[in-house]
mmCIF file of C-alpha atoms and ligand atoms in Angstrom:
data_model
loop_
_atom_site.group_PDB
_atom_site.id
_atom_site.type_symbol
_atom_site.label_atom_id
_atom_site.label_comp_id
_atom_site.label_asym_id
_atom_site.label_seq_id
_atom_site.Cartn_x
_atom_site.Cartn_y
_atom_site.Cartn_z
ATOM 1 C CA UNK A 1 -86.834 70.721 -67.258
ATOM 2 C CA UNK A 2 -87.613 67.236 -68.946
ATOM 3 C CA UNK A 3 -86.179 64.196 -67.173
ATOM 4 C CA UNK A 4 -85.570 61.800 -69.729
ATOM 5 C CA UNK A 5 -82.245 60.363 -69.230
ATOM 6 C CA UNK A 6 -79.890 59.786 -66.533
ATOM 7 C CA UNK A 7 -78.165 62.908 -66.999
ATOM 8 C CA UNK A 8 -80.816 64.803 -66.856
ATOM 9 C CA UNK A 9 -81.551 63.849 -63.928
ATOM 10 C CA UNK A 10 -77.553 64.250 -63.155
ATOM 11 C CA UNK A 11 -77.815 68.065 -63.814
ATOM 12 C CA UNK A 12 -81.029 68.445 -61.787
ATOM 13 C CA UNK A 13 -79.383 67.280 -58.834
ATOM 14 C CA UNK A 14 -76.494 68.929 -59.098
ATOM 15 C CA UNK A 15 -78.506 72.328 -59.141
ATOM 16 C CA UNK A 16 -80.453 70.872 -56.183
ATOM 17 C CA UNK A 17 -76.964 70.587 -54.281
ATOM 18 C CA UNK A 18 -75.927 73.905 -55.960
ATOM 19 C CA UNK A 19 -78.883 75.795 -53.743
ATOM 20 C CA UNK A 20 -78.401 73.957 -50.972
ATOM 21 C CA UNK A 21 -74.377 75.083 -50.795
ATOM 22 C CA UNK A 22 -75.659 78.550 -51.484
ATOM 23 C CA UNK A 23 -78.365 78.618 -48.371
ATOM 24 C CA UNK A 24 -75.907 77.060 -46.341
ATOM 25 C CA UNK A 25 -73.261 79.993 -47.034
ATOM 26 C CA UNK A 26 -76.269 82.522 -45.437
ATOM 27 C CA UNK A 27 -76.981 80.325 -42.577
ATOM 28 C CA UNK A 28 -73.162 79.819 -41.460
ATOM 29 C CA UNK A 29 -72.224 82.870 -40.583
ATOM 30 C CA UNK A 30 -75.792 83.652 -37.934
ATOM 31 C CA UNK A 31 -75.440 80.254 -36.645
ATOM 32 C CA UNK A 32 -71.498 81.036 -35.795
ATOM 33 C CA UNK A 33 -72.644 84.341 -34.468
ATOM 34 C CA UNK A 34 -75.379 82.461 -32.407
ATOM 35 C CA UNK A 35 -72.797 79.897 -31.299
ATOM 36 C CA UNK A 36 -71.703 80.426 -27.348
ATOM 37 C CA UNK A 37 -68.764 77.498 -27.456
ATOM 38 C CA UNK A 38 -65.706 79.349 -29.172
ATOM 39 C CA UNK A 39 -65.174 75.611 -31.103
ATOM 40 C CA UNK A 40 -68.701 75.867 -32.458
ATOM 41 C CA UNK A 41 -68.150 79.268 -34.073
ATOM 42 C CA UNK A 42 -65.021 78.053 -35.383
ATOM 43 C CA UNK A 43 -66.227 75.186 -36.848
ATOM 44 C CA UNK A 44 -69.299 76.887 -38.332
ATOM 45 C CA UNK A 45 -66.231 79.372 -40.234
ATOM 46 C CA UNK A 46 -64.284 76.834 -41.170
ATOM 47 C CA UNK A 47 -67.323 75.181 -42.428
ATOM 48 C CA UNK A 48 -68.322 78.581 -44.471
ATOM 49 C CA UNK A 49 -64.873 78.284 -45.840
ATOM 50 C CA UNK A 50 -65.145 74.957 -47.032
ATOM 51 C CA UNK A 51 -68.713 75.541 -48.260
ATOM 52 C CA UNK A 52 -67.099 78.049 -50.868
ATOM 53 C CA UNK A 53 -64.409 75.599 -52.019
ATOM 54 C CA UNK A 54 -67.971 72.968 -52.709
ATOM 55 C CA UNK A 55 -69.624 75.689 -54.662
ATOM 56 C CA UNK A 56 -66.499 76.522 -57.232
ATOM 57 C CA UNK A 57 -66.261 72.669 -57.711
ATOM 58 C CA UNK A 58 -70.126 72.636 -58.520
ATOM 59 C CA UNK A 59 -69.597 75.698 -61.128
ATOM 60 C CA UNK A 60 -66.604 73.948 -62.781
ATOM 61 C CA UNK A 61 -68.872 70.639 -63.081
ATOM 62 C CA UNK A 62 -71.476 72.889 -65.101
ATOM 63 C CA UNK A 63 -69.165 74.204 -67.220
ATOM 64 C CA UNK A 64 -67.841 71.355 -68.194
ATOM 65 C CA UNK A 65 -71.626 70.445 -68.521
ATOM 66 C CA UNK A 66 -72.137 73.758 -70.552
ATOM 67 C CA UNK A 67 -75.066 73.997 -68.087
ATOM 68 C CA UNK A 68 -76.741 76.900 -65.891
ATOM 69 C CA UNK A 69 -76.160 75.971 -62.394
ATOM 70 C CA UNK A 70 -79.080 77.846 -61.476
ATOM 71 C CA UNK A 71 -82.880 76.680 -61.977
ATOM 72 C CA UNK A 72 -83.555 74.471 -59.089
ATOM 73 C CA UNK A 73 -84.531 75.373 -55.169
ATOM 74 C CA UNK A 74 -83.602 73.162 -53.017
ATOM 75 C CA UNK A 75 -86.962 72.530 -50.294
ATOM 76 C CA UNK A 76 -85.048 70.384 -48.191
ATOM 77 C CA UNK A 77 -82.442 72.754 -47.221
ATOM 78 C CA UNK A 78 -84.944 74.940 -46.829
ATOM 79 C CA UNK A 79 -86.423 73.285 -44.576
ATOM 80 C CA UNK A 80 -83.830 71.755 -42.453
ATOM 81 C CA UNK A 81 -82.790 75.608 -42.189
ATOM 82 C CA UNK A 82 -85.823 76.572 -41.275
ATOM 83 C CA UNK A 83 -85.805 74.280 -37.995
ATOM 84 C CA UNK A 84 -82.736 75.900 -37.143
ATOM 85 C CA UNK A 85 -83.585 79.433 -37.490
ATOM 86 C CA UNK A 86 -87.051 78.158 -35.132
ATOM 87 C CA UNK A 87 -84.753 76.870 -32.726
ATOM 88 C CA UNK A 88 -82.774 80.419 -32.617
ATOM 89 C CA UNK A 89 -86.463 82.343 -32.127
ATOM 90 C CA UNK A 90 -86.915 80.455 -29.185
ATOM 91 C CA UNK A 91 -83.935 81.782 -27.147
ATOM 92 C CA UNK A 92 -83.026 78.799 -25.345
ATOM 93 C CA UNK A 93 -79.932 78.875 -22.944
ATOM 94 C CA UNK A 94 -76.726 78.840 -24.523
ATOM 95 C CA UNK A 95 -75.200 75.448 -24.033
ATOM 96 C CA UNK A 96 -79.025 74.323 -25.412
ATOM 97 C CA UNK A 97 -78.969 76.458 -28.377
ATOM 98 C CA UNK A 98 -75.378 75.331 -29.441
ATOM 99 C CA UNK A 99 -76.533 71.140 -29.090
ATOM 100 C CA UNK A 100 -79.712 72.344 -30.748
ATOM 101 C CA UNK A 101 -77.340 73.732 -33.886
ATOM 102 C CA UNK A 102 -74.980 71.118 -33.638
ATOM 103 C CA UNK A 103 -77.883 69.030 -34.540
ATOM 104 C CA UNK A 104 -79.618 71.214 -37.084
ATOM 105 C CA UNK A 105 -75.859 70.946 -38.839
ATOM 106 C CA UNK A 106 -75.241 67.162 -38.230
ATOM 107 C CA UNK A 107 -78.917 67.101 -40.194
ATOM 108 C CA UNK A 108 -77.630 69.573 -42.911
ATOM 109 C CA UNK A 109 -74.415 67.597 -43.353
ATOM 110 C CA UNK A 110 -76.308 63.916 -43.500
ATOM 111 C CA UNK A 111 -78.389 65.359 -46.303
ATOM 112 C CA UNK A 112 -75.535 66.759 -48.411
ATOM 113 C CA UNK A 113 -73.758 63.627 -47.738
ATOM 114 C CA UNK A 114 -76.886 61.876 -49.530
ATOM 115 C CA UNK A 115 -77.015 64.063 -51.782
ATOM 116 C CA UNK A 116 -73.280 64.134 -53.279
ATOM 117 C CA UNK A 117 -72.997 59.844 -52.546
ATOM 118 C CA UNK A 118 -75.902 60.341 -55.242
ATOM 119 C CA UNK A 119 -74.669 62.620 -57.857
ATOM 120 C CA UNK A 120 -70.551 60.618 -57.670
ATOM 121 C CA UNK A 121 -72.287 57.669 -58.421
ATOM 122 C CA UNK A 122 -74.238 59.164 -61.513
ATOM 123 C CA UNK A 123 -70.793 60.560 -62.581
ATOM 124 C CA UNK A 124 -69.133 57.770 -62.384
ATOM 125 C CA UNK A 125 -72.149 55.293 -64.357
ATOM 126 C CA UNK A 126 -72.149 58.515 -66.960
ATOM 127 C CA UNK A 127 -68.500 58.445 -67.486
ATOM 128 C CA UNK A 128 -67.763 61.903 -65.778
ATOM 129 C CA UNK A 129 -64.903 60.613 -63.670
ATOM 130 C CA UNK A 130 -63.364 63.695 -63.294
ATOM 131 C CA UNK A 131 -66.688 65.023 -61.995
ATOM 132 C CA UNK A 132 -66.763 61.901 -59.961
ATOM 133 C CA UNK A 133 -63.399 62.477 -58.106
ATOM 134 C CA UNK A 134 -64.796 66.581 -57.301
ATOM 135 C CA UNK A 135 -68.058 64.894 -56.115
ATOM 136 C CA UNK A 136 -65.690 62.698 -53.816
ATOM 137 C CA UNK A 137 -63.318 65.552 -52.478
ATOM 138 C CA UNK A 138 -66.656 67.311 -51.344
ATOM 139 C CA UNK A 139 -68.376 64.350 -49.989
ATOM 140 C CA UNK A 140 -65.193 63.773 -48.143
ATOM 141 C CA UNK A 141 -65.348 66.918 -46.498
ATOM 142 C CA UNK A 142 -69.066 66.961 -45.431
ATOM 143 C CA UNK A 143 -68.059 63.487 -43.584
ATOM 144 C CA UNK A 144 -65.044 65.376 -41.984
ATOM 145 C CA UNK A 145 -67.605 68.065 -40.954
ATOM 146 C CA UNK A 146 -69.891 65.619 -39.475
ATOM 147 C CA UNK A 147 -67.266 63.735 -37.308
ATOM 148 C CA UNK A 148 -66.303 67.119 -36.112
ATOM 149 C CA UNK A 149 -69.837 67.954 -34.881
ATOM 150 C CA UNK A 150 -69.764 64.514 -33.695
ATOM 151 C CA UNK A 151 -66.771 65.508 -31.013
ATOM 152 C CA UNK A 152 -68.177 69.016 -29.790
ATOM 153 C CA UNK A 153 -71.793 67.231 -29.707
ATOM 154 C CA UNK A 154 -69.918 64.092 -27.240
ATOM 155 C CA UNK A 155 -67.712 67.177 -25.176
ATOM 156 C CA UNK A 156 -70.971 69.407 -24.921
ATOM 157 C CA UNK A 157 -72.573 66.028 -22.462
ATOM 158 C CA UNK A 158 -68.853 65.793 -20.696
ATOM 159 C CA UNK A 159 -69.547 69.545 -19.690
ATOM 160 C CA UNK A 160 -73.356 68.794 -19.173
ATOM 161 C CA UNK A 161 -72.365 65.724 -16.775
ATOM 162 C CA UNK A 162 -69.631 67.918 -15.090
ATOM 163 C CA UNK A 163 -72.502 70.165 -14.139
ATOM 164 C CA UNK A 164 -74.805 67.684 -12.882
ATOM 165 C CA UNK A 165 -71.793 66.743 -10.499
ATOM 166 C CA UNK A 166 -71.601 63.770 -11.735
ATOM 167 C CA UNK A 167 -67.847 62.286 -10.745
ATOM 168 C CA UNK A 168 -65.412 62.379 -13.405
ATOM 169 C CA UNK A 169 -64.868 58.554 -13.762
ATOM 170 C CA UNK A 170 -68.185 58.218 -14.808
ATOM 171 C CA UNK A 171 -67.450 60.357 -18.083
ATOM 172 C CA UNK A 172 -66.734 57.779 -20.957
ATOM 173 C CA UNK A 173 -63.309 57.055 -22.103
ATOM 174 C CA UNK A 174 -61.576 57.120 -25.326
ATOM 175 C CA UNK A 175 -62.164 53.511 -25.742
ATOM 176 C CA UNK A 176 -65.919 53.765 -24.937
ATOM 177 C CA UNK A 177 -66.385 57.214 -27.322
ATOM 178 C CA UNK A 178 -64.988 54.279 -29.852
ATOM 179 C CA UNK A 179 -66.434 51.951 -29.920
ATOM 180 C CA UNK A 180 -69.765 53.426 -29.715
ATOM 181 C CA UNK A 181 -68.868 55.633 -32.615
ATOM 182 C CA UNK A 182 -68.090 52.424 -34.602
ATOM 183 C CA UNK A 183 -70.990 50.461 -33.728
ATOM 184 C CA UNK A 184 -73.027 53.523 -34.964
ATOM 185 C CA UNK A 185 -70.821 53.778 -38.280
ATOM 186 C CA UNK A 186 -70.812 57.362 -38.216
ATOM 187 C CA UNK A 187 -66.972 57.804 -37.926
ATOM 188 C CA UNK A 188 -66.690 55.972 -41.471
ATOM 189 C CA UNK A 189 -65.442 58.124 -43.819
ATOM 190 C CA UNK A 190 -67.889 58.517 -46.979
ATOM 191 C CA UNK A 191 -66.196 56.254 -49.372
ATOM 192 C CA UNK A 192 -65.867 55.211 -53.554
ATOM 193 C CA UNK A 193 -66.377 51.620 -51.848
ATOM 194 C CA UNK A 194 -69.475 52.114 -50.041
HETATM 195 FE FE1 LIG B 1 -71.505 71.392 -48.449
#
């Protein structure tokens, strides 16, 4: 495909994001069945779920497009999957292999995130601000996904410390998990304003 005009290059991201949706809806399901922690295999389902609702909102963009959503593979899903599936080969204990995934997904989500911040913006400097508003509803939920992973990844080092022995005062409080989330910016929700 020629890339001669914005929307051009519009469409060939949005078949770029198409892929990635669709190797994410194979991966979910082995990584829930890999998951050990009962919230990580629910949030990997609910995540599938989702995923489906993303992919429907992709289709009715191309048809409003009149385009093929197909055409494009998406390498850096690919890959990012790929580290995942490595990490499962290498059988590491449980509570490892579920912070190991809840990274490989925090890596998936940061990329779709980048991905759809791109593609609302080109809606919205194209004049596709209904496609714009479905770009936002999705972009909305990958951030929702990522805070998620964010809380099992901070309760997976409360269990790790409780392990270690370590007394429970030393665990960090609400106020600390806070702050520190703010100061990192990773608890801001994806926004039209950013
Ligand atoms: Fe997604």
């Amino acid at each position: 495909m020629e890339l001669d005009t914005l929307k051009d290059l519009y469409v060939e991201q949005l078949r770029d994001l198409y892929d990635a949706e669709n190797q994410i809806l194979k991966a979910l399901p082995k990584m829930a069945k890999k998951a050990s922690d009962r919230e990580l295999q629910r949030a990997f389902a609910r995540h599938e779920r989702v995923t489906q609702k993303q992919v429907k909102r992709l289709e009715r963009i191309f048809k409003d497009l009149d385009a093929s959503p197909r055409g494009k593979k998406c390498k850096g899903m690919q890959g990012l999957i790929e580290e995942a599936q490595e990490l499962i080969k290498e059988k590491p204990e449980p509570e490892v292999l579920d912070a190991g995934m809840i990274s490989a997904a925090q890596h998936v989500e940061h990329y779709e995130i980048a991905g759809y911040g791109t593609v609302r913006t080109y809606a919205e400097q194209l004049g596709f601000d209904r496609h714009a508003d479905l770009l936002q509803e999705t972009l909305d939920e990958e951030g929702e996904a990522d805070h998620r992973l964010t809380d099992l990844a901070e309760r997976s080092v409360n269990i790790e410390a409780q392990q270690e022995g370590m007394p429970a005062r030393r665990r960090r409080t609400g106020a600390q998990r806070g702050r520190r989330k703010g100061a990192s910016g990773s608890r801001s929700r994806a926004s039209r304003a950013d």
